[in-house]
Amino acid sequence: MKAYKNMTKEELQQLQKELSKAFEDVKGKGLKLDMSRGKPSQEQLDLSMGVLDMISSETNCKAEDGVDCRNYGDMEGIPEAKKLMADMMDTKPENVIVCGNASLTVMFDTVSRSMTHGVCGSTPWCKLDKVKFLCPVPGYDRHFAITEYFGIEMINIPMSESGPDMDMVEEYVSKDASIKGIWCVPKYSNPQGVSYSDETVRRMAALKPAAEDFRIYWDNAYVVHHIYEEEDKQAKLLDILSECEKAGNPDMVYEFASTSKVTFSGGGISAVAASPKNMEYIKKSMTIQTIGHDKLNQLRHVRYLKDLEGIKAHMMKQAASIRPKFQAVLEALDRELSGLEIGTWISPLGGYFISFEALEGCAKAIVAKCKEAGVVMTGAGATYPYKKDPKDSNIRIAPTFPTAEELKMATEIFIICVKLVSVEKLLEAK
Amino acid sequence: MKAYKNMTKEELQQLQKELSKAFEDVKGKGLKLDMSRGKPSQEQLDLSMGVLDMISSETNCKAEDGVDCRNYGDMEGIPEAKKLMADMMDTKPENVIVCGNASLTVMFDTVSRSMTHGVCGSTPWCKLDKVKFLCPVPGYDRHFAITEYFGIEMINIPMSESGPDMDMVEEYVSKDASIKGIWCVPKYSNPQGVSYSDETVRRMAALKPAAEDFRIYWDNAYVVHHIYEEEDKQAKLLDILSECEKAGNPDMVYEFASTSKVTFSGGGISAVAASPKNMEYIKKSMTIQTIGHDKLNQLRHVRYLKDLEGIKAHMMKQAASIRPKFQAVLEALDRELSGLEIGTWISPLGGYFISFEALEGCAKAIVAKCKEAGVVMTGAGATYPYKKDPKDSNIRIAPTFPTAEELKMATEIFIICVKLVSVEKLLEAK
């Protein structure tokens, strides 16, 4: 196929005419499709219904330490849930606190605590003139929303296929004591599906921060969320806690994970993992904040998932459900856009998204066109701090929630819009 | 019976001898009893096992608005759970957000948010030199722990049988703009079991605070937790939200409640209620903190409890379970201590505690003696800010968790210790 940029003005005008016609045709169908949401589909949720049978009036509700999960107690989580989440996060149970439904809340609370009380004895951030976070981009909008909410200045760090630009990260972190954190989704990153290379993880663990209260916010949201079988081996992520320990930085990281996309987004369990010193500091605050998280739900989850092997087997069912959707989108992009040089994308091995890089200055227009034709995409810019994509080129595609049929139509429309907006952009320059 | 204070030195010495003997006898039994914890007993927890059957792989998981409770969504809670919690709190569903397992967390988060972001646009408290809370005493140790954790200065307000000393409250609140809140357990207060009179509630609602960001923290923890049947009528609490509205102070209160002691302390649901303006401000923060609370557990609770009538019927079963325990303690106190003038107590109509006022300077010694004899009581002072009971006289008795037999023994020992310590105190003065 001929790259659009090599086309003559006349060729582009002819193409624009055809694409406009195609666009008006699909628009005329009055569709209502949604590729915006990183939500599991009904089929995926159905896979976990067994969780709901694990506790009933016929079962006992005792944890293995004898604690009655119906009552107060075990603020750190029941032992078997600590073990399960530790296994999932590739760390030790004593490094883990099992929390409530959402790891996002644990992250928010971690930043909030640093604002009011500092980090392991440092000055509370609310007393500082300036607090900054590094934000690998494109990234997860809800991370950026937390730091923005607390008035923390965010600095973009470009992502490559092996993770964030570590030269930049090292430079910033070692020189600027106002930099207190970096947001990371180290495996199957949101939205690109990039997994950090061993070198990236090791350089991350070996950072020499100017700020004693600098922490890596390691959101391992997709730690077991492979799309293909056996892909785990290719995308195996080093354990950040032990790498930090080896590098002499045992306290430099908080790791977060949850079962939101393993079992139920509306009723899962989450966890935070960190060094003993960090744990002690977290517990000082958490013990004021709660008498304990929902232990019955922890028990349900352990009884259903059992152990790491159980989680892996379960996630292969999830993979089987979402793989055809990812493949459908990727095949359509390949078929329709390869060689046109109007967009790039990475084929992810896991996670929940496909990240599309349009021509510079086209993302907002493409998303707007899609909306006009009845397809909701994640807002352009959402993957950047302050919702500002400096190149206006990144679009996040979320293939999991729609049905296969809806997804097929939505992808077709998305491709028409990408082509049409790109042609118009190129014509502007002629 | 003769009051101890009217006894001669010789009579007291004789009594001391007898009591010391009785003390050594019970101590010799090597008992391990616990009257310290405001926890439901196993029997009480068994009453709610039906909750666990409400959702299984055989049931649907749809809320009445069509939302799939297994998935993301409905950050404010599913509509039927909002209605249930609103009914329980005697307010409207639109004033309610249903949250996770613990209302304590919602209270902590409310104070934390005020620290970092202020209240509806006021200066964040962390930027102020001084923030103070009024604390009716004796009160709930975990409230005081929250304000202490955030460095908020706490001022004791004496409780009477109709609630906090409102003259003092009005004086402080109207004159000192650094006073930003008051902790209240308005019904069956912890630990005294006092319910605020209509006059108290109305005066509370009509406060004219010097600080625009002053709020009443209305922890309605025991709103439906009657010990006797039909006691609800006697202890009927005015709805603070509508009283505040009537008094022209619609935004002056946050109300909290949970099912921790209705169903499961380790797996219930909680809620916060407030005016539309407060709600809007809370949601701004909460929408950053979470995508949604555990909706499956909300659904379980609504399907089981159904409505206010369902809650009331359920709470009568709870009452039947704990009533004999309260009665056993109260009867023993009456029988053994009436007329001795070495302690006072209020017979509560609901809640989880009996509050005992020993002779001044005796509480710590009594609790220590109990411990020596194998009975754990709540630490003396725990019911006061900074754990400092200025008179060292308040002891909180928690009768719900032990079995009837354990409770009987523990109460006997407690009474021996009260008598012995009181005698020794009086002898010191002779």
PDB file of C-alpha atoms in Angstrom, chain A residues 39-136:
ATOM      1  CA  LYS A  39     -13.771  -3.168  31.778  1.00  0.00           C
ATOM      2  CA  PRO A  40     -14.154  -6.918  31.656  1.00  0.00           C
ATOM      3  CA  SER A  41     -17.023  -8.215  29.529  1.00  0.00           C
ATOM      4  CA  GLN A  42     -19.960 -10.137  30.892  1.00  0.00           C
ATOM      5  CA  GLU A  43     -18.426 -13.336  29.540  1.00  0.00           C
ATOM      6  CA  GLN A  44     -15.268 -12.670  31.530  1.00  0.00           C
ATOM      7  CA  LEU A  45     -17.205 -11.978  34.711  1.00  0.00           C
ATOM      8  CA  ASP A  46     -19.137 -15.195  34.216  1.00  0.00           C
ATOM      9  CA  LEU A  47     -15.826 -17.073  34.482  1.00  0.00           C
ATOM     10  CA  SER A  48     -15.547 -16.159  38.161  1.00  0.00           C
ATOM     11  CA  MET A  49     -19.045 -16.978  39.378  1.00  0.00           C
ATOM     12  CA  GLY A  50     -17.621 -19.833  41.422  1.00  0.00           C
ATOM     13  CA  VAL A  51     -16.099 -17.259  43.773  1.00  0.00           C
ATOM     14  CA  LEU A  52     -19.619 -16.507  44.967  1.00  0.00           C
ATOM     15  CA  ASP A  53     -20.215 -20.103  46.057  1.00  0.00           C
ATOM     16  CA  MET A  54     -17.159 -20.310  48.301  1.00  0.00           C
ATOM     17  CA  ILE A  55     -18.958 -18.961  51.363  1.00  0.00           C
ATOM     18  CA  SER A  56     -22.540 -19.621  52.324  1.00  0.00           C
ATOM     19  CA  SER A  57     -24.543 -20.301  55.457  1.00  0.00           C
ATOM     20  CA  GLU A  58     -23.355 -23.891  55.108  1.00  0.00           C
ATOM     21  CA  THR A  59     -19.621 -23.160  55.200  1.00  0.00           C
ATOM     22  CA  ASN A  60     -17.420 -22.104  58.053  1.00  0.00           C
ATOM     23  CA  CYS A  61     -15.871 -18.645  57.926  1.00  0.00           C
ATOM     24  CA  LYS A  62     -12.623 -19.268  59.737  1.00  0.00           C
ATOM     25  CA  ALA A  63      -9.259 -18.201  58.411  1.00  0.00           C
ATOM     26  CA  GLU A  64      -6.358 -20.597  58.834  1.00  0.00           C
ATOM     27  CA  ASP A  65      -5.143 -18.653  61.881  1.00  0.00           C
ATOM     28  CA  GLY A  66      -8.502 -19.359  63.498  1.00  0.00           C
ATOM     29  CA  VAL A  67      -9.809 -15.812  63.079  1.00  0.00           C
ATOM     30  CA  ASP A  68     -13.525 -15.623  62.382  1.00  0.00           C
ATOM     31  CA  CYS A  69     -13.616 -13.672  59.112  1.00  0.00           C
ATOM     32  CA  ARG A  70     -17.077 -12.378  59.991  1.00  0.00           C
ATOM     33  CA  ASN A  71     -15.702 -10.450  62.957  1.00  0.00           C
ATOM     34  CA  TYR A  72     -13.136  -7.695  63.519  1.00  0.00           C
ATOM     35  CA  GLY A  73      -9.448  -8.562  63.349  1.00  0.00           C
ATOM     36  CA  ASP A  74      -6.551  -9.361  61.037  1.00  0.00           C
ATOM     37  CA  MET A  75      -6.055  -5.808  59.787  1.00  0.00           C
ATOM     38  CA  GLU A  76      -3.276  -6.930  57.437  1.00  0.00           C
ATOM     39  CA  GLY A  77      -5.476  -9.550  55.845  1.00  0.00           C
ATOM     40  CA  ILE A  78      -5.979 -13.212  56.651  1.00  0.00           C
ATOM     41  CA  PRO A  79      -2.756 -15.236  56.303  1.00  0.00           C
ATOM     42  CA  GLU A  80      -3.898 -17.278  53.317  1.00  0.00           C
ATOM     43  CA  ALA A  81      -4.930 -14.144  51.414  1.00  0.00           C
ATOM     44  CA  LYS A  82      -1.569 -12.541  52.190  1.00  0.00           C
ATOM     45  CA  LYS A  83       0.082 -15.628  50.749  1.00  0.00           C
ATOM     46  CA  LEU A  84      -2.114 -15.659  47.649  1.00  0.00           C
ATOM     47  CA  MET A  85      -1.513 -12.002  46.843  1.00  0.00           C
ATOM     48  CA  ALA A  86       2.205 -12.362  47.639  1.00  0.00           C
ATOM     49  CA  ASP A  87       2.436 -15.248  45.182  1.00  0.00           C
ATOM     50  CA  MET A  88       0.649 -13.223  42.552  1.00  0.00           C
ATOM     51  CA  MET A  89       3.036 -10.312  43.151  1.00  0.00           C
ATOM     52  CA  ASP A  90       6.090 -12.594  43.265  1.00  0.00           C
ATOM     53  CA  THR A  91       6.978 -11.553  46.823  1.00  0.00           C
ATOM     54  CA  LYS A  92       6.716 -12.794  50.412  1.00  0.00           C
ATOM     55  CA  PRO A  93       3.507 -12.776  52.500  1.00  0.00           C
ATOM     56  CA  GLU A  94       5.148 -10.712  55.244  1.00  0.00           C
ATOM     57  CA  ASN A  95       5.636  -7.910  52.708  1.00  0.00           C
ATOM     58  CA  VAL A  96       1.917  -7.787  51.932  1.00  0.00           C
ATOM     59  CA  ILE A  97      -1.194  -6.135  53.336  1.00  0.00           C
ATOM     60  CA  VAL A  98      -4.426  -7.294  51.746  1.00  0.00           C
ATOM     61  CA  CYS A  99      -6.891  -4.430  51.395  1.00  0.00           C
ATOM     62  CA  GLY A 100     -10.367  -3.744  50.075  1.00  0.00           C
ATOM     63  CA  ASN A 101     -11.964  -3.764  46.656  1.00  0.00           C
ATOM     64  CA  ALA A 102      -9.687  -1.342  44.822  1.00  0.00           C
ATOM     65  CA  SER A 103      -5.919  -0.975  44.580  1.00  0.00           C
ATOM     66  CA  LEU A 104      -6.590   2.542  43.292  1.00  0.00           C
ATOM     67  CA  THR A 105      -7.767   3.421  46.797  1.00  0.00           C
ATOM     68  CA  VAL A 106      -4.559   2.041  48.285  1.00  0.00           C
ATOM     69  CA  MET A 107      -2.522   4.175  45.891  1.00  0.00           C
ATOM     70  CA  PHE A 108      -4.598   7.261  46.637  1.00  0.00           C
ATOM     71  CA  ASP A 109      -4.226   6.639  50.362  1.00  0.00           C
ATOM     72  CA  THR A 110      -0.476   6.164  49.991  1.00  0.00           C
ATOM     73  CA  VAL A 111      -0.084   9.545  48.312  1.00  0.00           C
ATOM     74  CA  SER A 112      -2.538  11.141  50.727  1.00  0.00           C
ATOM     75  CA  ARG A 113      -0.601   9.810  53.720  1.00  0.00           C
ATOM     76  CA  SER A 114       2.623  11.202  52.264  1.00  0.00           C
ATOM     77  CA  MET A 115       0.922  14.583  51.932  1.00  0.00           C
ATOM     78  CA  THR A 116      -0.198  14.694  55.565  1.00  0.00           C
ATOM     79  CA  HIS A 117       2.531  12.657  57.281  1.00  0.00           C
ATOM     80  CA  GLY A 118       5.466  12.291  54.913  1.00  0.00           C
ATOM     81  CA  VAL A 119       7.178   9.016  54.137  1.00  0.00           C
ATOM     82  CA  CYS A 120       8.782   7.076  56.993  1.00  0.00           C
ATOM     83  CA  GLY A 121       9.474  10.232  58.950  1.00  0.00           C
ATOM     84  CA  SER A 122      10.198  12.730  56.153  1.00  0.00           C
ATOM     85  CA  THR A 123       8.573  16.160  56.010  1.00  0.00           C
ATOM     86  CA  PRO A 124       4.882  15.928  55.085  1.00  0.00           C
ATOM     87  CA  TRP A 125       4.592  16.895  51.442  1.00  0.00           C
ATOM     88  CA  CYS A 126       1.882  19.433  52.229  1.00  0.00           C
ATOM     89  CA  LYS A 127       4.574  21.424  54.029  1.00  0.00           C
ATOM     90  CA  LEU A 128       6.803  21.545  50.945  1.00  0.00           C
ATOM     91  CA  ASP A 129       6.712  24.231  48.272  1.00  0.00           C
ATOM     92  CA  LYS A 130       6.931  21.768  45.440  1.00  0.00           C
ATOM     93  CA  VAL A 131       6.363  18.054  45.008  1.00  0.00           C
ATOM     94  CA  LYS A 132       6.831  16.379  41.641  1.00  0.00           C
ATOM     95  CA  PHE A 133       6.168  12.948  40.152  1.00  0.00           C
ATOM     96  CA  LEU A 134       7.599  11.403  37.021  1.00  0.00           C
ATOM     97  CA  CYS A 135       4.916  10.068  34.706  1.00  0.00           C
ATOM     98  CA  PRO A 136       5.869   7.632  31.957  1.00  0.00           C
TER      99      PRO A 136
END
